[in-house]
Amino acid sequence: MFGSLKKKLKESIRVFSRKVEQAPEEVVDAPKDEEIPKVVPDSGKKVEKVSIIRRVKKRVVEKKLSASDLESIFKPLELSLLESGVAFEVIARVRKELESQMVNKPIKRGKTESIVNKALENAFVSVLMRPEVPSFKKKPTVIMFVGVNGAGKTTSLAKFCNWLKKRKKSCVLAASDTFRAASIEQLEKHAAKLGVRVIKHDYGSDAAAVAYDAVEHARSKGIDVVLIDTAGRSHADVNLMDELKKIKRVAKPDYIFFVGDALVGNDAVEQAESFNEAVGIDFSMLAKADVDQKGGAILSVAYVTKKPILFLGTGQGYDDLEVFDKDKILKRIF
Ligand SMILES: Nc1nc2c(ncn2[C@@H]2O[C@H](COP(=O)(O)OP(=O)(O)OP(=O)(O)O)[C@@H](O)[C@H]2O)c(=O)[nH]1
Ligand SMILES: [Mg+2]
């Protein structure tokens, strides 16, 4: 996770810092003549030596950057972030943070790299959100999974079911992807392994009706959580987006989880925004974080949608699900 982002950032921080170091230096606290202890005639060498040392020690220790200095040297960092799929809004925020922490602030020579590193870390702190994990106490809690084709919805749903089971919550799955070939069998396989029930209709049938039946089933059997699998769809496909709205209307989910593929970077951010606009999402889950070296989606989805990332998918096994932990993310990057 974050391999290439970390490498890129390290290199661009070095370039950035070198440029800061090359910016014109200011003589700060240079001793004014009257401040320099006068050598008293016949006072001996000692006093004279002290005054020289003081003068050398106090010269040229720091510099200050202007906003335009920062703007002109931000390029390498900006490029690294763009190449890593970080959203434009996040880059703008990072620039603003660096500005507030570095412009017109004393920068000690030789300390630039650690100052830039810290400023960048603070910038990331400000864009990452800490999710509040719901208690899922309402019975049944209904959760609908949405996202584009192949993002990892069904796998994430199965992992989440496993996560809930470990917390003593019972689940039922709704096979509301009645569209893609073999989608129902895929969900049934997961359900068999997890020991939970699937509510299904035929392929081509009304996805909302399946979801409705699953909610009714949970109600009558006292099941804690209903997990609705939906077909992958492009936000540009009006008919399929209307279908999603219908499932929402009929099943009245308590939460809508957007599942994005971490590997597609900024595209996942745009998808999350579109699904948020169309049906309103409550949380994001980013699958395939284990194979994502760039981290752009992980850094951007929550900031842009204003909805927290709840989980990261970190592999293909049921236990490969990680509650999003801001501190853990920062430790991996810095
Ligand atoms: N490495 C890795 N692979 C994952 C992860 N999550 C899902 N996958 C894989 O991604 C592929 C697609 O996953 P699905 O769960 O079928 O995706 P989907 O969004 O339901 O796909 P559609 O129903 O076709 O839209 C599968 O091969 C999964 O094993 C993850 O966290 N890490
Ligand atoms: Mg699926």
GROMACS .gro file of N, CA and C and ligand atoms in nm, residues 147-156 159 177 180 183 186 190 229-233 259 286-291 312-316 320, ligand 1:
model
  134
  147GLY      N    1  -2.189   0.083  -0.674
  147GLY     CA    2  -2.060   0.113  -0.736
  147GLY      C    3  -2.057   0.068  -0.880
  148VAL      N    4  -1.946   0.096  -0.948
  148VAL     CA    5  -1.936   0.059  -1.090
  148VAL      C    6  -1.901  -0.089  -1.104
  149ASN      N    7  -1.904  -0.139  -1.227
  149ASN     CA    8  -1.875  -0.281  -1.253
  149ASN      C    9  -1.737  -0.321  -1.203
  150GLY      N   10  -1.733  -0.432  -1.134
  150GLY     CA   11  -1.605  -0.491  -1.095
  150GLY      C   12  -1.529  -0.418  -0.987
  151ALA      N   13  -1.590  -0.321  -0.922
  151ALA     CA   14  -1.518  -0.243  -0.820
  151ALA      C   15  -1.481  -0.328  -0.699
  152GLY      N   16  -1.566  -0.427  -0.671
  152GLY     CA   17  -1.541  -0.510  -0.552
  152GLY      C   18  -1.660  -0.510  -0.457
  153LYS      N   19  -1.778  -0.476  -0.509
  153LYS     CA   20  -1.899  -0.468  -0.424
  153LYS      C   21  -1.932  -0.599  -0.355
  154THR      N   22  -1.944  -0.706  -0.436
  154THR     CA   23  -1.990  -0.833  -0.380
  154THR      C   24  -1.889  -0.889  -0.280
  155THR      N   25  -1.761  -0.880  -0.316
  155THR     CA   26  -1.657  -0.928  -0.225
  155THR      C   27  -1.657  -0.847  -0.095
  156SER      N   28  -1.670  -0.715  -0.108
  156SER     CA   29  -1.670  -0.629   0.011
  156SER      C   30  -1.791  -0.658   0.099
  159LYS      N   31  -1.718  -0.974   0.287
  159LYS     CA   32  -1.621  -0.948   0.395
  159LYS      C   33  -1.690  -0.875   0.511
  177ASP      N   34  -2.847  -0.796  -0.757
  177ASP     CA   35  -2.785  -0.790  -0.889
  177ASP      C   36  -2.850  -0.901  -0.969
  180ARG      N   37  -2.614  -0.915  -1.397
  180ARG     CA   38  -2.492  -0.977  -1.450
  180ARG      C   39  -2.497  -1.129  -1.438
  183SER      N   40  -2.405  -1.364  -1.122
  183SER     CA   41  -2.394  -1.282  -1.000
  183SER      C   42  -2.463  -1.348  -0.881
  186GLN      N   43  -2.255  -1.631  -0.749
  186GLN     CA   44  -2.137  -1.576  -0.679
  186GLN      C   45  -2.175  -1.540  -0.534
  190HIS      N   46  -2.061  -1.723  -0.154
  190HIS     CA   47  -2.015  -1.651  -0.033
  190HIS      C   48  -2.106  -1.686   0.085
  229ASP      N   49  -2.682  -0.659  -0.233
  229ASP     CA   50  -2.584  -0.655  -0.342
  229ASP      C   51  -2.654  -0.596  -0.464
  230THR      N   52  -2.591  -0.503  -0.532
  230THR     CA   53  -2.655  -0.448  -0.653
  230THR      C   54  -2.561  -0.466  -0.773
  231ALA      N   55  -2.620  -0.454  -0.891
  231ALA     CA   56  -2.540  -0.469  -1.014
  231ALA      C   57  -2.447  -0.349  -1.031
  232GLY      N   58  -2.331  -0.374  -1.087
  232GLY     CA   59  -2.239  -0.265  -1.117
  232GLY      C   60  -2.300  -0.178  -1.226
  233ARG      N   61  -2.279  -0.049  -1.216
  233ARG     CA   62  -2.337   0.039  -1.318
  233ARG      C   63  -2.256   0.166  -1.329
  259VAL      N   64  -1.886   0.141  -0.299
  259VAL     CA   65  -1.762   0.062  -0.308
  259VAL      C   66  -1.683   0.107  -0.430
  286LEU      N   67  -1.313   0.121   0.010
  286LEU     CA   68  -1.223   0.113  -0.105
  286LEU      C   69  -1.157  -0.024  -0.109
  287ALA      N   70  -1.194  -0.099  -0.214
  287ALA     CA   71  -1.139  -0.234  -0.231
  287ALA      C   72  -1.003  -0.226  -0.300
  288LYS      N   73  -0.928  -0.333  -0.286
  288LYS     CA   74  -0.799  -0.351  -0.356
  288LYS      C   75  -0.691  -0.254  -0.306
  289ALA      N   76  -0.707  -0.207  -0.184
  289ALA     CA   77  -0.605  -0.118  -0.127
  289ALA      C   78  -0.472  -0.192  -0.114
  290ASP      N   79  -0.479  -0.325  -0.102
  290ASP     CA   80  -0.355  -0.405  -0.089
  290ASP      C   81  -0.267  -0.397  -0.213
  291VAL      N   82  -0.330  -0.381  -0.330
  291VAL     CA   83  -0.250  -0.375  -0.452
  291VAL      C   84  -0.236  -0.232  -0.506
  312LEU      N   85  -1.122  -0.035   0.426
  312LEU     CA   86  -1.036  -0.062   0.311
  312LEU      C   87  -1.036  -0.213   0.290
  313GLY      N   88  -1.049  -0.253   0.165
  313GLY     CA   89  -1.036  -0.395   0.131
  313GLY      C   90  -0.887  -0.421   0.110
  314THR      N   91  -0.835  -0.521   0.180
  314THR     CA   92  -0.690  -0.540   0.174
  314THR      C   93  -0.652  -0.680   0.126
  315GLY      N   94  -0.738  -0.741   0.043
  315GLY     CA   95  -0.706  -0.873  -0.010
  315GLY      C   96  -0.834  -0.945  -0.047
  316GLN      N   97  -0.820  -1.073  -0.086
  316GLN     CA   98  -0.938  -1.144  -0.133
  316GLN      C   99  -1.002  -1.232  -0.026
  320ASP      N  100  -0.974  -0.985   0.511
  320ASP     CA  101  -0.896  -0.875   0.453
  320ASP      C  102  -0.978  -0.748   0.444
  335LIG     N1  103  -0.664  -0.782  -0.419
  335LIG     C1  104  -0.792  -0.756  -0.392
  335LIG     N2  105  -0.887  -0.796  -0.477
  335LIG     C2  106  -1.017  -0.768  -0.449
  335LIG     C3  107  -1.052  -0.696  -0.332
  335LIG     N3  108  -1.186  -0.680  -0.332
  335LIG     C4  109  -1.232  -0.741  -0.444
  335LIG     N4  110  -1.130  -0.796  -0.515
  335LIG     C5  111  -1.139  -0.868  -0.641
  335LIG     O1  112  -1.198  -0.786  -0.741
  335LIG     C6  113  -1.272  -0.862  -0.834
  335LIG     C7  114  -1.412  -0.804  -0.849
  335LIG     O2  115  -1.480  -0.819  -0.727
  335LIG     P1  116  -1.637  -0.826  -0.713
  335LIG     O3  117  -1.667  -0.830  -0.569
  335LIG     O4  118  -1.693  -0.936  -0.796
  335LIG     O5  119  -1.677  -0.687  -0.776
  335LIG     P2  120  -1.823  -0.631  -0.805
  335LIG     O6  121  -1.816  -0.485  -0.787
  335LIG     O7  122  -1.923  -0.704  -0.727
  335LIG     O8  123  -1.837  -0.666  -0.959
  335LIG     P3  124  -1.975  -0.664  -1.047
  335LIG     O9  125  -2.079  -0.731  -0.967
  335LIG    O10  126  -1.939  -0.741  -1.171
  335LIG    O11  127  -2.004  -0.522  -1.076
  335LIG     C8  128  -1.271  -1.005  -0.780
  335LIG    O12  129  -1.174  -1.077  -0.849
  335LIG     C9  130  -1.233  -0.987  -0.634
  335LIG    O13  131  -1.167  -1.100  -0.582
  335LIG    C10  132  -0.947  -0.652  -0.244
  335LIG    O14  133  -0.967  -0.586  -0.141
  335LIG     N5  134  -0.819  -0.685  -0.280
   0.00000   0.00000   0.00000
